[in-house]
PDB file of C-alpha atoms in Angstrom:
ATOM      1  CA  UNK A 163       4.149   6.464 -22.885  1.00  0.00           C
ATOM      2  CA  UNK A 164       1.589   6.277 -19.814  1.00  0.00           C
ATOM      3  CA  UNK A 165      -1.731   6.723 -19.794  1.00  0.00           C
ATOM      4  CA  UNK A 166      -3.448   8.257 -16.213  1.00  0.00           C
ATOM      5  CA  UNK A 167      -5.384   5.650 -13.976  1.00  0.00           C
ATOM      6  CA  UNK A 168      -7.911   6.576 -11.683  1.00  0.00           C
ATOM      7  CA  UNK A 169      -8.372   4.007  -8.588  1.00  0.00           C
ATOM      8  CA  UNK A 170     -11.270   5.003  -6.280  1.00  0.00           C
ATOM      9  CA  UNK A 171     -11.184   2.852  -3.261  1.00  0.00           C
ATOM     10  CA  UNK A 172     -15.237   1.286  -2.506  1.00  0.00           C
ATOM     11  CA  UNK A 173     -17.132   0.612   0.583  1.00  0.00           C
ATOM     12  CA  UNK A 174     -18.738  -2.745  -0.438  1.00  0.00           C
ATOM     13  CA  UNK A 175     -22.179  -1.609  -0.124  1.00  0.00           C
ATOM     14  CA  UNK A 176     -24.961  -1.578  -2.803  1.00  0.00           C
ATOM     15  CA  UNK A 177     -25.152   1.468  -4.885  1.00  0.00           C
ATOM     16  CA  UNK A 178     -21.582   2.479  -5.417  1.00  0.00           C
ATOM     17  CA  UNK A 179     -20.315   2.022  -8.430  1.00  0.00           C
ATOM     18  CA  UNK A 180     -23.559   3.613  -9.568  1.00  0.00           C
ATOM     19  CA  UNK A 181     -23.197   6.464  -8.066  1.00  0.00           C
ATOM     20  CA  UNK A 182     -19.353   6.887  -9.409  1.00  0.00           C
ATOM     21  CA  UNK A 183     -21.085   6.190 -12.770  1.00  0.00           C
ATOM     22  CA  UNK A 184     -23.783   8.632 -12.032  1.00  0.00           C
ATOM     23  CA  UNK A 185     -21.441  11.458 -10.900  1.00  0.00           C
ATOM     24  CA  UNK A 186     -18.919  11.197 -13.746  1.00  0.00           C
ATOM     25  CA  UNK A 187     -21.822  11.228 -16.644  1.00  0.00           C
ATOM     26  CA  UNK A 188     -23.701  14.274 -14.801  1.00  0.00           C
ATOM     27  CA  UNK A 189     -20.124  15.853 -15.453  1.00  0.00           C
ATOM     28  CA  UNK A 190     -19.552  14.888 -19.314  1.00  0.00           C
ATOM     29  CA  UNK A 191     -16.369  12.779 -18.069  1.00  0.00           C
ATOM     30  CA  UNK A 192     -16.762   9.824 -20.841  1.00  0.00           C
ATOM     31  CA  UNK A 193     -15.225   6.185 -19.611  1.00  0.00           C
ATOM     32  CA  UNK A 194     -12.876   4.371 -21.813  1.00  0.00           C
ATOM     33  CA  UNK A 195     -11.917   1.628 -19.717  1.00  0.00           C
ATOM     34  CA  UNK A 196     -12.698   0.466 -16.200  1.00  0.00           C
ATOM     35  CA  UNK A 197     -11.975  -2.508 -13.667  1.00  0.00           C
ATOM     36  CA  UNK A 198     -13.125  -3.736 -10.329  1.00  0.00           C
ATOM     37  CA  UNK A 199     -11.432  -5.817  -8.040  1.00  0.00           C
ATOM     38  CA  UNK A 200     -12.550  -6.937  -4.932  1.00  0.00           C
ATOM     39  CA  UNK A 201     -11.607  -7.858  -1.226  1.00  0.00           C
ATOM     40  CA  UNK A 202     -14.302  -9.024   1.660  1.00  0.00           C
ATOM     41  CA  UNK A 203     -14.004  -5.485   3.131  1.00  0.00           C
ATOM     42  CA  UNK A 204     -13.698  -3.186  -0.023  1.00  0.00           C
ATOM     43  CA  UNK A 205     -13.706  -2.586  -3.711  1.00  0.00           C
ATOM     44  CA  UNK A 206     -10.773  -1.032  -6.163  1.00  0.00           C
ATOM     45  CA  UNK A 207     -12.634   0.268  -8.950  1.00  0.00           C
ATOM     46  CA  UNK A 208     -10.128   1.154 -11.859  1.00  0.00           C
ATOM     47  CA  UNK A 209     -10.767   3.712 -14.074  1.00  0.00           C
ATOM     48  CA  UNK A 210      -9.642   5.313 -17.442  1.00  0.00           C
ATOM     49  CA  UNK A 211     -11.543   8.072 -18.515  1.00  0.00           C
ATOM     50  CA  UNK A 212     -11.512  11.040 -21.314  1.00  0.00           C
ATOM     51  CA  UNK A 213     -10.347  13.670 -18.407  1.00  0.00           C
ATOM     52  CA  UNK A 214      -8.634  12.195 -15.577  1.00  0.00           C
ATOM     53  CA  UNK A 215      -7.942  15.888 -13.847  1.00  0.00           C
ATOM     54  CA  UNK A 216     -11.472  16.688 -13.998  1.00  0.00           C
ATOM     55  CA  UNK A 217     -12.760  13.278 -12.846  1.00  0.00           C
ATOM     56  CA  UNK A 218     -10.232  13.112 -10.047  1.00  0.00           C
ATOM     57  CA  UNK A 219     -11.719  16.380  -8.916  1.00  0.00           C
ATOM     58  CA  UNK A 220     -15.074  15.488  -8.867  1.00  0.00           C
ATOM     59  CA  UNK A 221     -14.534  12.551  -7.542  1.00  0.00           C
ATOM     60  CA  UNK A 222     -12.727  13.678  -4.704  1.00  0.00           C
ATOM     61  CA  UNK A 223     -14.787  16.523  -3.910  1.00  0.00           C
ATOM     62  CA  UNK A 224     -17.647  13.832  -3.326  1.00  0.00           C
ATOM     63  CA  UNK A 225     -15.679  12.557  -0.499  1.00  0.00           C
ATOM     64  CA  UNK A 226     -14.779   9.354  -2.671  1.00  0.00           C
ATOM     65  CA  UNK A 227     -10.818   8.374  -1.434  1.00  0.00           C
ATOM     66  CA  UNK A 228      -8.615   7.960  -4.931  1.00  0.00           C
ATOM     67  CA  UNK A 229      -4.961   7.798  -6.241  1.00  0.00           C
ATOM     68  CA  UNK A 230      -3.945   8.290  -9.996  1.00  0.00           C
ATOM     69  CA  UNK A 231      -1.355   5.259 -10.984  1.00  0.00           C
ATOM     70  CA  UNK A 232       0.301   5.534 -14.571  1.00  0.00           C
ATOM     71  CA  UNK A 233      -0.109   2.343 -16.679  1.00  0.00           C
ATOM     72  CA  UNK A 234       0.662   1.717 -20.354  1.00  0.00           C
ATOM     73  CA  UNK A 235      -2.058   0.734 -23.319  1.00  0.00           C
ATOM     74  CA  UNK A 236      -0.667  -2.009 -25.713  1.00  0.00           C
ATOM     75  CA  UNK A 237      -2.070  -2.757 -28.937  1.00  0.00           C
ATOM     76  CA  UNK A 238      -2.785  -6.173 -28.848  1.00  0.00           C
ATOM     77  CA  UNK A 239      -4.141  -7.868 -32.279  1.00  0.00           C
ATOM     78  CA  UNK A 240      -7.334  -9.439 -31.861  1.00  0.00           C
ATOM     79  CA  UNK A 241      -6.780 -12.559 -33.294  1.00  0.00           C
ATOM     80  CA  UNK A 242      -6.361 -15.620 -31.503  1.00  0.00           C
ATOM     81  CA  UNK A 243      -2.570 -15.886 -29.743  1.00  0.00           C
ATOM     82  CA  UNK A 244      -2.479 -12.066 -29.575  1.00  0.00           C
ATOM     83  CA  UNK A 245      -2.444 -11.209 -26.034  1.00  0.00           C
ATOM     84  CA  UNK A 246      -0.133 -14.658 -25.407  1.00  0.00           C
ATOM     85  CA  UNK A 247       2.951 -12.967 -27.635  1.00  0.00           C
ATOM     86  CA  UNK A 248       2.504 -10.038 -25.823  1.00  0.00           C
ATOM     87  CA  UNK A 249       2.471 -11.884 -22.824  1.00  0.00           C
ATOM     88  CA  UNK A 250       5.033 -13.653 -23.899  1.00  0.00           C
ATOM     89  CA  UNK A 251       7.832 -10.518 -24.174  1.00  0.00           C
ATOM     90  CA  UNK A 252       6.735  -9.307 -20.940  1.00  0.00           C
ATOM     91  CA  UNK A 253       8.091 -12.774 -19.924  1.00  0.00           C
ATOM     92  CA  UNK A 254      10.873 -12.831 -21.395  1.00  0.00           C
ATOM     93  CA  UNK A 255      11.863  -9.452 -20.594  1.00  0.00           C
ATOM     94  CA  UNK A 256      11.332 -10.932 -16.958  1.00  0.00           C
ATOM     95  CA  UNK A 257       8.683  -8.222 -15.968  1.00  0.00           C
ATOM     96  CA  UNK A 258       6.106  -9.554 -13.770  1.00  0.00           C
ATOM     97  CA  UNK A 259       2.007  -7.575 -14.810  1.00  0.00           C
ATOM     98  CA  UNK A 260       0.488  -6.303 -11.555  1.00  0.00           C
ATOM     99  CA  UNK A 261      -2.535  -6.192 -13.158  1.00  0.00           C
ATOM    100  CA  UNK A 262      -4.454  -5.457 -16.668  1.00  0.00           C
ATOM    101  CA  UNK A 263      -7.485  -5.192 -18.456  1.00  0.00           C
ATOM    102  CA  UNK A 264      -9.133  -4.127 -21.863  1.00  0.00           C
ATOM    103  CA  UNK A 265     -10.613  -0.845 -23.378  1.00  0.00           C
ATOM    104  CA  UNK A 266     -13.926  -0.665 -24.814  1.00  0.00           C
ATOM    105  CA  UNK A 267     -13.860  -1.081 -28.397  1.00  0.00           C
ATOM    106  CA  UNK A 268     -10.573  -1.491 -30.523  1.00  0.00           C
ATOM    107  CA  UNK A 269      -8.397   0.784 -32.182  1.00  0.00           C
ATOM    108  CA  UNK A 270      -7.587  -0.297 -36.376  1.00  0.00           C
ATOM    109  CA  UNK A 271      -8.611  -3.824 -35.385  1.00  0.00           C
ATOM    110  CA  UNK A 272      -7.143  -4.089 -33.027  1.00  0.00           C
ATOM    111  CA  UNK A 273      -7.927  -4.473 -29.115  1.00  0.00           C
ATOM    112  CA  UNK A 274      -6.479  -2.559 -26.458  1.00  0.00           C
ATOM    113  CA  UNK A 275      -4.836  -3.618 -23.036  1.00  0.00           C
ATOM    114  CA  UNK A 276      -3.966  -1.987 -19.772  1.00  0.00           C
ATOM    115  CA  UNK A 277      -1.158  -3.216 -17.968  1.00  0.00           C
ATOM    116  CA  UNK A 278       0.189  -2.301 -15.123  1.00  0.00           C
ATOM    117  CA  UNK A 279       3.449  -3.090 -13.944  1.00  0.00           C
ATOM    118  CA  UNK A 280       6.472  -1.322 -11.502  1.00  0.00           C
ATOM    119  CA  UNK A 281       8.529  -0.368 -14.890  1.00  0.00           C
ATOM    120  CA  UNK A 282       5.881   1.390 -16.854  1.00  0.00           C
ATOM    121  CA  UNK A 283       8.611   3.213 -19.220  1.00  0.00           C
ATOM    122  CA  UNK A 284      11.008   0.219 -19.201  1.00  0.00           C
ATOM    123  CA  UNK A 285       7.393  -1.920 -20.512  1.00  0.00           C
ATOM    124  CA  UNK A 286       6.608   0.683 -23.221  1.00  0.00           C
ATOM    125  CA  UNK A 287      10.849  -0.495 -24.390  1.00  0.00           C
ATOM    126  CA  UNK A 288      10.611  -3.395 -24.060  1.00  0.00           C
ATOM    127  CA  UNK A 289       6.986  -3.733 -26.433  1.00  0.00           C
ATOM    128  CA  UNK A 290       8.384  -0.873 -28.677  1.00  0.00           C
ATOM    129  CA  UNK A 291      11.559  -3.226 -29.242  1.00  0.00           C
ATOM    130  CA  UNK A 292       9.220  -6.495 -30.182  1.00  0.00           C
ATOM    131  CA  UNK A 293       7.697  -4.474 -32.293  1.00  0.00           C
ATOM    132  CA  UNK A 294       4.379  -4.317 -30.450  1.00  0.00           C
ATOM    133  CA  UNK A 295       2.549  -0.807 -30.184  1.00  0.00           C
ATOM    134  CA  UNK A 296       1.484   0.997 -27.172  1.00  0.00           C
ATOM    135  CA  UNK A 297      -1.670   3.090 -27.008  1.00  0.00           C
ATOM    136  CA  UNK A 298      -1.400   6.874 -26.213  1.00  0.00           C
ATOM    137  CA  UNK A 299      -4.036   8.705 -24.176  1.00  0.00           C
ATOM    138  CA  UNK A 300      -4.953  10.495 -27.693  1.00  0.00           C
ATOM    139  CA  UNK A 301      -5.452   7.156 -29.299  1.00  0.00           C
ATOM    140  CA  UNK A 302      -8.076   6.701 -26.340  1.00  0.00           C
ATOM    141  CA  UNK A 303      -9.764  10.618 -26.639  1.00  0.00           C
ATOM    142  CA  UNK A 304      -8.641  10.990 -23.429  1.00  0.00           C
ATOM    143  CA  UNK A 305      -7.626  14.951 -22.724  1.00  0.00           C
TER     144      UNK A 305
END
């Protein structure tokens, strides 16, 4: 099960990630989850929020450049060692992570991951089958 990524590609100037920010909240679009990674020439700002579709719009139609990327939410238990056996059967299952990051808040106590990786639906197997939970987008409130 995938949940829908927004990327929105920055200018590294001053100002623009509050003005993403500024946009999506005029708009009701609630954030669940967001990431920024950087380059010397531009920003990837990473995105989950409650209505992708609606955000994407927006987004786009205020000339900000975008893609949508699936990625998968894993329930990760927030003790310590949690994220490192999850880790862990990604490893073994010989699946390399592209990228992740957490969700704000937790979910029954426990914390919540994005991951990224090439095999999002071969992931979601592989956790299912080490008994490890994925997230859906209606675990998140996402529409």
């Amino acid at each position: 099960m995938t949940i829908p990524q927004i990327s929105v590609f920055l200018e590294n100037k001053a100002g623009q990630l509050a003005d993403i920010t500024h946009i999506l909240s005029e708009n009701e679009v609630n954030m669940r989850a967001l990431n920024i990674a950087e380059t010397a020439d531009y920003g990837v700002l990473r995105l989950i929020v409650d209505d992708a579709s609606k955000a994407s719009s927006i987004l786009l139609e205020h000339g900000f450049i975008l893609t949508m990327t699936p990625v998968v939410g894993v329930a990760v238990p927030d003790t310590p060692g949690g994220l490192s056996k999850v880790l862990g059967v990604i490893s073994d299952a010989g699946m390399d992570v592209e990228y992740m990051y957490s969700v704000f808040g937790q979910k029954d106590g426990q914390a919540c991951m994005i991951f990224r990786v090439a095999d999002t639906d071969g992931l979601a197997a592989v956790l299912d089958k080490a008994g490890i939970g994925t997230i859906s987008g209606e675990d998140l409130g996402l529409h």
